[in-house]
XYZ file of C-alpha atoms in Angstrom:
238
model
C -47.215 -113.099 67.164
C -48.952 -115.645 64.951
C -50.186 -112.759 62.708
C -46.705 -111.343 62.256
C -45.377 -114.698 61.319
C -48.101 -114.976 58.697
C -47.475 -111.551 57.068
C -43.673 -111.909 56.780
C -43.803 -114.802 54.299
C -46.310 -112.885 52.151
C -44.094 -109.816 51.975
C -41.014 -111.836 51.305
C -42.826 -113.697 48.588
C -44.109 -110.496 46.966
C -40.761 -108.739 46.682
C -39.240 -111.077 44.128
C -42.306 -110.703 41.960
C -42.129 -106.892 42.106
C -38.421 -106.806 41.344
C -38.865 -109.132 38.406
C -41.722 -106.999 37.062
C -39.613 -103.804 37.362
C -36.693 -105.339 35.514
C -38.888 -106.512 32.669
C -40.610 -103.164 32.296
C -37.332 -101.208 32.467
C -35.745 -103.342 29.792
C -38.714 -102.888 27.498
C -38.571 -99.085 27.823
C -34.805 -98.870 27.279
C -34.914 -101.134 24.255
C -37.634 -99.138 22.496
C -36.257 -97.187 19.457
C -35.943 -93.406 19.850
C -38.522 -91.399 17.929
C -37.182 -89.910 14.640
C -36.680 -86.127 14.420
C -39.144 -84.359 12.167
C -38.548 -81.168 10.126
C -41.232 -78.602 9.887
C -41.092 -77.808 6.171
C -43.495 -74.950 6.588
C -40.892 -72.976 8.517
C -37.914 -73.474 6.175
C -36.606 -70.448 4.180
C -37.483 -70.268 0.544
C -36.028 -67.376 -1.564
C -38.528 -64.984 -3.028
C -38.998 -65.245 -6.742
C -37.038 -62.636 -8.725
C -39.285 -60.246 -10.575
C -38.619 -57.229 -12.792
C -39.663 -54.916 -9.979
C -37.147 -56.338 -7.502
C -34.246 -56.702 -9.949
C -31.772 -53.847 -9.295
C -31.099 -51.674 -12.345
C -27.793 -52.220 -14.114
C -25.809 -48.959 -14.321
C -23.282 -48.708 -17.093
C -20.577 -46.130 -16.444
C -18.869 -44.840 -19.541
C -15.487 -43.236 -18.721
C -15.135 -39.675 -19.927
C -12.069 -39.061 -21.987
C -9.730 -36.474 -20.537
C -9.351 -33.603 -23.006
C -5.920 -33.380 -24.509
C -4.506 -29.899 -24.124
C -2.384 -28.634 -26.944
C 0.879 -27.639 -25.270
C 1.615 -25.215 -28.082
C -1.485 -23.225 -27.135
C -0.276 -23.016 -23.537
C 3.184 -21.915 -24.634
C 1.838 -19.227 -26.952
C -0.473 -18.007 -24.193
C 2.392 -17.725 -21.727
C 4.520 -15.800 -24.219
C 1.621 -13.401 -24.829
C 1.115 -12.856 -21.090
C -2.132 -14.867 -20.935
C -2.587 -16.412 -17.527
C -5.898 -18.297 -17.842
C -6.467 -20.791 -20.658
C -9.843 -22.565 -20.965
C -9.097 -26.225 -21.694
C -12.570 -27.620 -20.965
C -13.111 -28.312 -24.658
C -10.152 -29.893 -26.400
C -11.582 -28.992 -29.799
C -11.710 -25.305 -28.952
C -8.747 -22.975 -28.922
C -10.627 -20.136 -27.242
C -8.640 -18.480 -24.487
C -9.611 -16.090 -21.738
C -7.122 -13.465 -20.794
C -6.482 -11.616 -17.596
C -5.347 -8.004 -17.746
C -1.884 -7.988 -19.246
C 0.695 -5.753 -17.626
C 1.469 -2.740 -19.744
C 4.570 -3.207 -21.888
C 7.597 -1.015 -21.471
C 7.167 2.143 -23.541
C 9.268 2.345 -26.665
C 10.660 5.506 -28.224
C 10.199 5.951 -31.949
C 13.324 6.505 -33.998
C 12.162 9.971 -35.042
C 11.691 10.939 -31.375
C 15.176 9.819 -30.244
C 17.672 12.341 -28.881
C 19.244 14.764 -31.364
C 21.248 17.952 -30.947
C 18.625 19.742 -33.007
C 15.754 18.290 -30.957
C 16.934 17.121 -27.519
C 14.555 14.594 -25.982
C 14.474 11.894 -23.322
C 11.934 9.056 -23.430
C 10.928 10.714 -26.677
C 9.672 13.750 -24.744
C 10.618 17.315 -25.467
C 10.648 19.894 -22.667
C 7.559 22.107 -22.731
C 5.250 19.214 -23.724
C 1.776 19.567 -22.098
C 0.942 17.268 -19.191
C -2.102 15.869 -20.985
C 0.070 14.692 -23.896
C 2.533 12.932 -21.593
C -0.136 11.173 -19.533
C -1.988 10.127 -22.658
C 1.167 8.497 -24.021
C 2.319 6.685 -20.875
C -0.938 6.041 -19.046
C -1.456 5.615 -15.309
C 1.351 6.658 -12.984
C 2.683 4.627 -10.045
C 3.224 7.577 -7.742
C 2.555 11.304 -7.735
C 3.867 14.049 -5.437
C 4.707 17.754 -5.312
C 8.171 19.292 -4.990
C 7.086 22.299 -2.943
C 10.363 24.189 -3.122
C 10.277 24.298 -6.905
C 6.501 23.951 -7.249
C 7.028 20.974 -9.548
C 4.423 18.227 -9.813
C 6.158 14.883 -10.249
C 4.670 11.784 -11.903
C 6.576 8.534 -11.364
C 6.087 5.735 -13.921
C 8.343 3.321 -12.009
C 11.158 3.185 -14.605
C 11.247 6.950 -15.106
C 9.615 10.089 -13.801
C 8.561 13.444 -15.250
C 7.980 16.858 -13.684
C 5.569 19.626 -14.662
C 5.692 23.273 -13.737
C 2.769 25.333 -12.459
C 1.593 25.820 -16.052
C 1.375 22.062 -16.627
C 4.333 21.950 -19.018
C 7.101 19.339 -18.958
C 10.016 20.606 -16.871
C 12.256 17.516 -16.661
C 12.580 13.803 -17.444
C 14.531 11.438 -15.165
C 15.341 7.837 -16.175
C 16.360 5.568 -13.272
C 15.952 1.962 -14.446
C 18.068 -0.344 -16.594
C 14.869 -2.015 -17.834
C 13.851 0.784 -20.134
C 15.199 2.319 -23.344
C 15.403 6.107 -22.813
C 15.653 6.871 -26.511
C 19.385 7.602 -26.669
C 20.205 5.435 -29.671
C 20.679 2.287 -27.595
C 22.369 3.813 -24.556
C 20.947 2.575 -21.228
C 21.683 2.649 -17.533
C 24.379 0.200 -16.503
C 26.553 0.924 -19.501
C 29.835 2.777 -19.164
C 30.776 6.393 -19.606
C 32.852 5.324 -22.620
C 29.698 3.863 -24.181
C 27.936 7.187 -23.723
C 30.725 9.083 -25.435
C 30.867 6.569 -28.282
C 27.121 6.938 -28.900
C 26.443 10.610 -28.128
C 29.828 12.110 -28.946
C 32.103 14.317 -26.903
C 30.297 15.802 -23.865
C 30.344 19.483 -22.936
C 31.283 18.537 -19.380
C 33.126 15.439 -18.265
C 34.175 14.274 -14.805
C 34.379 11.132 -12.729
C 30.768 11.696 -11.633
C 28.947 13.166 -14.612
C 28.778 13.666 -18.364
C 26.624 16.502 -19.676
C 25.434 17.538 -23.119
C 24.021 20.979 -23.877
C 21.585 21.500 -26.733
C 18.788 23.964 -27.518
C 18.549 25.382 -24.012
C 18.539 21.916 -22.387
C 21.034 19.870 -20.425
C 21.300 16.100 -20.772
C 23.005 14.920 -17.579
C 24.431 11.408 -17.246
C 25.385 10.468 -13.663
C 28.225 7.965 -13.272
C 29.351 5.642 -10.508
C 32.928 6.793 -9.776
C 33.997 3.267 -8.787
C 33.212 1.443 -12.022
C 32.225 4.335 -14.347
C 28.741 2.901 -15.010
C 25.691 5.054 -15.762
C 23.383 5.427 -12.728
C 20.776 7.869 -14.019
C 19.997 10.075 -16.995
C 18.172 13.414 -16.769
C 16.992 16.043 -19.202
C 16.063 19.499 -17.870
C 16.291 23.148 -18.812
C 19.761 24.679 -18.940
C 19.429 27.896 -17.003
């Protein structure tokens, strides 16, 4: 009991000293200035020096002038039937042509129809096949009239027929787009026009006008409704 009474004052006396020491130490630590932040300069980024090897090349783009196409060249080409004009060089007028469609055949004045020399498309009956094909070129269609043994060559605007001997047997014009060589008379004109140009026919009706000359018959078929020419044929008058 005496020992406990002795220890209690010691402990009680020690506690104030400990508390005072703790307060002093804590205040010293809290009042100490915070350490300053440091920067590691060895780790900061520094741009690489620019050298000739690393400098990107400077590309200068010079715009190419668009060639000016002479519109007159285009117009002349179109009139001539040229479909492909090379305009890659504005200083050059060279043109490249595609195959031009064959022009409509024209009948010479001396080969036009006459009573003394009846013709159609400038052709006289009895003309050899080789002469006709040489004059008019490639045909559009060819077939045989078996009943008459006539070989027919169709040139689109007109057709011709040859007998077994290869001689011209008939000429048939069936397009308004071609001049048959009758002094300006064409399909689509009237029967009165035919009479005014060719004279009085040997046969006249609502359907046909016919002219006989030198063993031939020039037959002009008419539309009975408006009296316009529908076809013109020249064949032998049997």
